[in-house]
CSV table of C-alpha atoms in Angstrom, one decimal:
chain,number,residue,atom,x,y,z
A,1208,ASP,CA,0.0,0.0,0.0
A,1209,GLY,CA,1.2,3.5,-0.7
A,1210,GLY,CA,1.8,5.7,2.2
A,1211,ILE,CA,4.2,7.6,4.4
A,1212,THR,CA,6.0,6.2,7.4
A,1213,GLN,CA,7.8,7.7,10.3
A,1214,SER,CA,10.1,6.0,12.8
A,1215,PRO,CA,10.5,5.7,15.6
A,1216,LYS,CA,7.1,6.3,17.1
A,1217,TYR,CA,8.7,7.4,20.4
A,1218,LEU,CA,12.2,8.8,20.9
A,1219,PHE,CA,14.0,9.8,24.0
A,1220,ARG,CA,17.0,12.1,23.9
A,1221,LYS,CA,19.5,13.2,26.4
A,1222,GLU,CA,20.4,16.9,26.5
A,1223,GLY,CA,23.3,17.6,24.2
A,1224,GLN,CA,22.6,14.8,21.8
A,1225,ASN,CA,21.6,14.9,18.2
A,1226,VAL,CA,18.8,12.6,17.0
A,1227,THR,CA,17.5,11.8,13.6
A,1228,LEU,CA,13.8,11.2,12.8
A,1229,SER,CA,13.1,9.1,9.7
A,1230,CYS,CA,10.4,9.8,7.1
A,1231,GLU,CA,9.8,7.6,4.1
A,1232,GLN,CA,7.1,7.8,1.4
A,1233,ASN,CA,6.3,5.5,-1.5
A,1234,LEU,CA,3.7,7.8,-3.1
A,1235,ASN,CA,6.1,9.2,-5.7
A,1236,HIS,CA,5.6,12.7,-4.3
A,1237,ASP,CA,8.1,15.4,-5.1
A,1238,ALA,CA,7.4,17.6,-2.1
A,1239,MET,CA,8.0,16.7,1.6
A,1240,TYR,CA,7.6,18.6,4.8
A,1241,TRP,CA,8.4,18.5,8.5
A,1242,TYR,CA,6.2,20.0,11.1
A,1243,ARG,CA,6.4,20.5,14.8
A,1244,GLN,CA,3.3,20.3,17.0
A,1245,ASP,CA,3.2,21.3,20.6
A,1246,PRO,CA,0.4,20.2,22.9
A,1247,GLY,CA,-3.0,21.7,22.0
A,1248,GLN,CA,-1.4,23.7,19.2
A,1249,GLY,CA,-1.2,23.9,15.5
A,1250,LEU,CA,1.5,22.8,13.0
A,1251,ARG,CA,4.6,24.9,12.6
A,1252,LEU,CA,6.7,24.3,9.5
A,1253,ILE,CA,10.4,23.4,10.2
A,1254,TYR,CA,11.7,22.5,6.7
A,1255,TYR,CA,10.3,21.6,3.3
A,1256,SER,CA,11.7,20.1,0.1
A,1257,GLN,CA,10.1,20.5,-3.3
A,1258,ILE,CA,12.6,18.3,-5.1
A,1259,VAL,CA,15.6,16.0,-4.5
A,1260,ASN,CA,18.7,17.7,-3.3
A,1261,ASP,CA,16.9,20.9,-2.5
A,1262,PHE,CA,15.1,22.2,0.6
A,1263,GLN,CA,14.0,25.4,2.3
A,1264,LYS,CA,13.8,26.6,5.8
A,1265,GLY,CA,10.3,26.9,7.3
A,1266,ASP,CA,9.2,29.2,10.1
A,1267,ILE,CA,11.2,27.4,12.9
A,1268,ALA,CA,14.3,25.9,11.3
A,1269,GLU,CA,16.8,26.9,14.0
A,1270,GLY,CA,18.3,23.9,15.7
A,1271,TYR,CA,17.1,21.5,13.0
A,1272,SER,CA,18.7,20.1,9.8
A,1273,VAL,CA,17.5,18.0,6.9
A,1274,SER,CA,18.7,16.2,3.8
A,1275,ARG,CA,16.9,15.1,0.7
A,1276,GLU,CA,19.2,12.7,-1.2
A,1277,LYS,CA,16.4,10.5,-2.4
A,1278,LYS,CA,12.9,11.3,-3.5
A,1279,GLU,CA,11.5,8.8,-1.0
A,1280,SER,CA,13.3,10.0,2.1
A,1281,PHE,CA,13.5,13.2,4.1
A,1282,PRO,CA,15.2,12.7,7.5
A,1283,LEU,CA,15.1,15.4,10.1
A,1284,THR,CA,18.0,15.9,12.6
A,1285,VAL,CA,17.2,17.6,15.9
A,1286,THR,CA,20.5,19.1,17.0
A,1287,SER,CA,21.7,20.0,20.4
A,1288,ALA,CA,21.2,23.6,19.4
A,1289,GLN,CA,17.4,23.2,19.6
A,1290,LYS,CA,16.7,24.4,23.1
A,1291,ASN,CA,13.2,22.9,23.6
A,1292,PRO,CA,12.9,19.9,21.3
A,1293,THR,CA,10.3,18.0,23.2
A,1294,ALA,CA,7.3,17.9,20.8
A,1295,PHE,CA,5.4,15.8,18.3
A,1296,TYR,CA,6.9,15.8,14.9
A,1297,LEU,CA,4.9,15.2,11.7
A,1298,CYS,CA,6.2,14.5,8.3
A,1299,ALA,CA,4.1,15.0,5.2
A,1300,SER,CA,4.3,14.7,1.4
A,1301,LYS,CA,2.4,16.3,-1.4
A,1302,GLY,CA,1.7,15.3,-4.9
A,1303,GLY,CA,1.0,17.7,-7.8
A,1304,PHE,CA,-2.3,19.3,-8.7
A,1305,SER,CA,-4.1,17.5,-11.6
A,1306,ALA,CA,-6.6,19.4,-13.6
A,1307,GLY,CA,-10.1,18.3,-12.6
A,1308,GLY,CA,-8.8,15.5,-10.4
A,1309,PRO,CA,-10.5,14.7,-7.1
A,1310,LEU,CA,-7.2,14.6,-5.4
A,1311,GLY,CA,-4.2,16.7,-5.6
A,1312,GLY,CA,-2.4,19.4,-3.6
A,1313,GLU,CA,-3.4,18.0,-0.3
A,1314,GLN,CA,-0.7,16.7,2.1
A,1315,PHE,CA,-0.4,13.1,3.2
A,1316,PHE,CA,0.8,12.8,6.7
A,1317,GLY,CA,2.8,10.1,8.6
A,1318,PRO,CA,1.8,8.9,12.0
A,1319,GLY,CA,4.3,11.1,13.8
A,1320,THR,CA,7.2,10.8,16.2
A,1321,ARG,CA,7.0,11.9,19.8
A,1322,LEU,CA,10.4,13.2,20.9
A,1323,THR,CA,11.1,13.6,24.6
A,1324,VAL,CA,14.2,15.2,26.0
A,1325,LEU,CA,15.3,13.6,29.3
B,304,ALA,CA,2.3,36.2,3.4
B,305,GLN,CA,-0.8,34.2,4.0
B,306,THR,CA,-2.5,33.9,7.3
B,307,VAL,CA,-5.2,31.5,8.4
B,308,THR,CA,-7.4,32.1,11.5
B,309,GLN,CA,-9.6,29.7,13.4
B,310,SER,CA,-11.4,31.7,16.0
B,311,GLN,CA,-12.9,28.8,17.9
B,312,PRO,CA,-10.3,26.9,20.0
B,313,GLU,CA,-12.8,24.5,21.3
B,314,MET,CA,-16.3,23.4,20.4
B,315,SER,CA,-18.8,20.7,21.4
B,316,VAL,CA,-21.8,19.2,19.8
B,317,GLN,CA,-24.4,16.5,20.6
B,318,GLU,CA,-24.3,13.4,18.6
B,319,ALA,CA,-26.5,13.6,15.5
B,320,GLU,CA,-26.6,17.4,15.5
B,321,THR,CA,-24.9,19.8,13.1
B,322,VAL,CA,-21.9,21.9,13.9
B,323,THR,CA,-20.0,24.6,11.9
B,324,LEU,CA,-16.3,25.3,12.4
B,325,SER,CA,-15.1,28.7,11.2
B,326,CYS,CA,-12.0,29.6,9.2
B,327,THR,CA,-10.9,32.9,7.7
B,328,TYR,CA,-7.8,33.6,5.7
B,329,ASP,CA,-5.9,36.5,4.3
B,330,THR,CA,-4.2,36.4,0.9
B,331,SER,CA,-3.6,38.5,-2.2
B,332,GLU,CA,-3.5,35.4,-4.4
B,333,ASN,CA,-6.3,34.7,-6.8
B,334,ASN,CA,-5.5,31.0,-7.5
B,335,TYR,CA,-5.3,28.9,-4.3
B,336,TYR,CA,-6.7,25.9,-2.6
B,337,LEU,CA,-8.2,25.4,0.9
B,338,PHE,CA,-8.3,22.3,3.0
B,339,TRP,CA,-9.8,21.0,6.2
B,340,TYR,CA,-7.7,18.3,7.9
B,341,LYS,CA,-8.8,16.2,10.9
B,342,GLN,CA,-6.5,15.0,13.7
B,343,PRO,CA,-8.2,12.5,15.9
B,344,PRO,CA,-6.8,11.4,19.3
B,345,SER,CA,-4.5,8.9,17.4
B,346,ARG,CA,-2.9,12.0,16.0
B,347,GLN,CA,-2.9,10.7,12.4
B,348,MET,CA,-3.8,13.7,10.3
B,349,ILE,CA,-6.1,13.0,7.4
B,350,LEU,CA,-7.8,15.2,4.7
B,351,VAL,CA,-11.5,15.9,5.3
B,352,ILE,CA,-12.3,18.1,2.3
B,353,ARG,CA,-10.7,20.3,-0.3
B,354,GLN,CA,-11.9,23.4,-2.2
B,355,GLU,CA,-10.4,25.1,-5.3
B,356,ALA,CA,-10.8,28.8,-5.2
B,357,TYR,CA,-11.8,29.1,-8.8
B,358,LYS,CA,-14.8,26.9,-8.2
B,359,GLN,CA,-17.9,28.7,-7.0
B,360,GLN,CA,-19.6,25.5,-6.0
B,361,ASN,CA,-19.1,24.5,-2.4
B,362,ALA,CA,-17.3,21.1,-1.9
B,363,THR,CA,-19.2,18.3,-0.2
B,364,GLU,CA,-17.9,14.9,1.1
B,365,ASN,CA,-20.7,12.9,2.6
B,366,ARG,CA,-21.6,14.5,6.0
B,367,PHE,CA,-18.9,17.2,5.5
B,368,SER,CA,-19.5,20.4,3.5
B,369,VAL,CA,-18.0,23.8,3.3
B,370,ASN,CA,-19.3,27.3,2.9
B,371,PHE,CA,-16.7,29.1,0.8
B,372,GLN,CA,-17.1,32.8,0.6
B,373,LYS,CA,-14.2,34.0,-1.6
B,374,ALA,CA,-14.9,37.7,-1.3
B,375,ALA,CA,-15.1,37.5,2.5
B,376,LYS,CA,-12.2,35.1,2.6
B,377,SER,CA,-14.1,32.7,4.7
B,378,PHE,CA,-14.1,28.9,4.6
B,379,SER,CA,-16.2,27.2,7.2
B,380,LEU,CA,-16.7,23.5,7.7
B,381,LYS,CA,-20.2,22.0,8.4
B,382,ILE,CA,-20.5,18.6,9.9
B,383,SER,CA,-23.9,17.1,9.7
B,384,ASP,CA,-25.3,14.2,11.8
B,385,SER,CA,-22.2,14.4,14.1
B,386,GLN,CA,-20.8,11.1,15.2
B,387,LEU,CA,-18.6,10.2,18.1
B,388,GLY,CA,-15.8,9.4,15.7
B,389,ASP,CA,-15.8,13.0,14.6
B,390,THR,CA,-14.2,14.0,17.9
B,391,ALA,CA,-10.8,15.4,16.8
B,392,MET,CA,-8.8,18.6,16.2
B,393,TYR,CA,-9.7,20.2,12.9
B,394,PHE,CA,-7.2,22.3,11.0
B,395,CYS,CA,-8.0,24.7,8.2
B,396,ALA,CA,-5.1,25.1,5.6
B,397,PHE,CA,-4.3,27.3,2.7
B,398,MET,CA,-2.1,26.6,-0.3
B,399,LYS,CA,-1.2,28.6,-3.4
B,400,GLY,CA,-2.4,27.2,-6.6
B,401,THR,CA,0.9,25.9,-7.9
B,402,ASN,CA,2.6,22.5,-7.7
B,403,ALA,CA,5.2,23.9,-5.4
B,404,GLY,CA,5.0,25.7,-2.1
B,405,LYS,CA,3.9,25.2,1.4
B,406,SER,CA,0.6,25.2,3.2
B,407,THR,CA,-0.3,27.6,5.9
B,408,PHE,CA,-2.3,26.1,8.8
B,409,GLY,CA,-4.6,27.6,11.3
B,410,ASP,CA,-4.2,26.9,15.0
B,411,GLY,CA,-7.0,24.3,15.0
B,412,THR,CA,-10.4,23.8,16.6
B,413,THR,CA,-10.9,20.9,19.1
B,414,LEU,CA,-14.3,19.4,18.5
B,415,THR,CA,-15.9,17.1,21.0
B,416,VAL,CA,-19.0,15.1,20.0
B,417,LYS,CA,-21.0,14.2,23.1
B,418,PRO,CA,-23.2,11.1,23.3
């Protein structure tokens, strides 16, 4: 089945450590996104990539890094520079718009990773 | 830059009744798309409904429909015959009408359906 996966589901990090969150999609989507969600709040964009080997900063990129070496994969590294990394992280991908099609343009989301700093 | 505002942080509705969630947005674009996403307690975000700005007809998906007022920049979601499974956080989102670019999300409305 086509979809988007994230791993691990839960992740614990000690202060000062870097950790990498995995995001993989087999939907053949060009665009991929990373969001951070804090309790009871909306989604804030960290980074996004519209094509392989290219990515742009979102609204809260400080303390995070990404790579996009393959179309299917868009890993997010939370570095020690991120002062308050405890949050829920969502990865998403987006296909292109198709004229008249019922689907297109909407984002497909992974199940998320809950990161806790100990 | 685009902004999306959901003015109702929390709402509740009795099972089988109808509820409307509000969303307003601000943009200078003429070609864009609007979405409502649902995030249930499992936290898996899924698309509820999608509206193209160039279409005057309001989108409908079973019990879910929108009231799209382009001039007023308003995009409300109506849920008819509410079910317990509709309990979730609902996000309104805006996207420019190109294949590239990012979405702008509202802060969400937490909807509770009461038995």
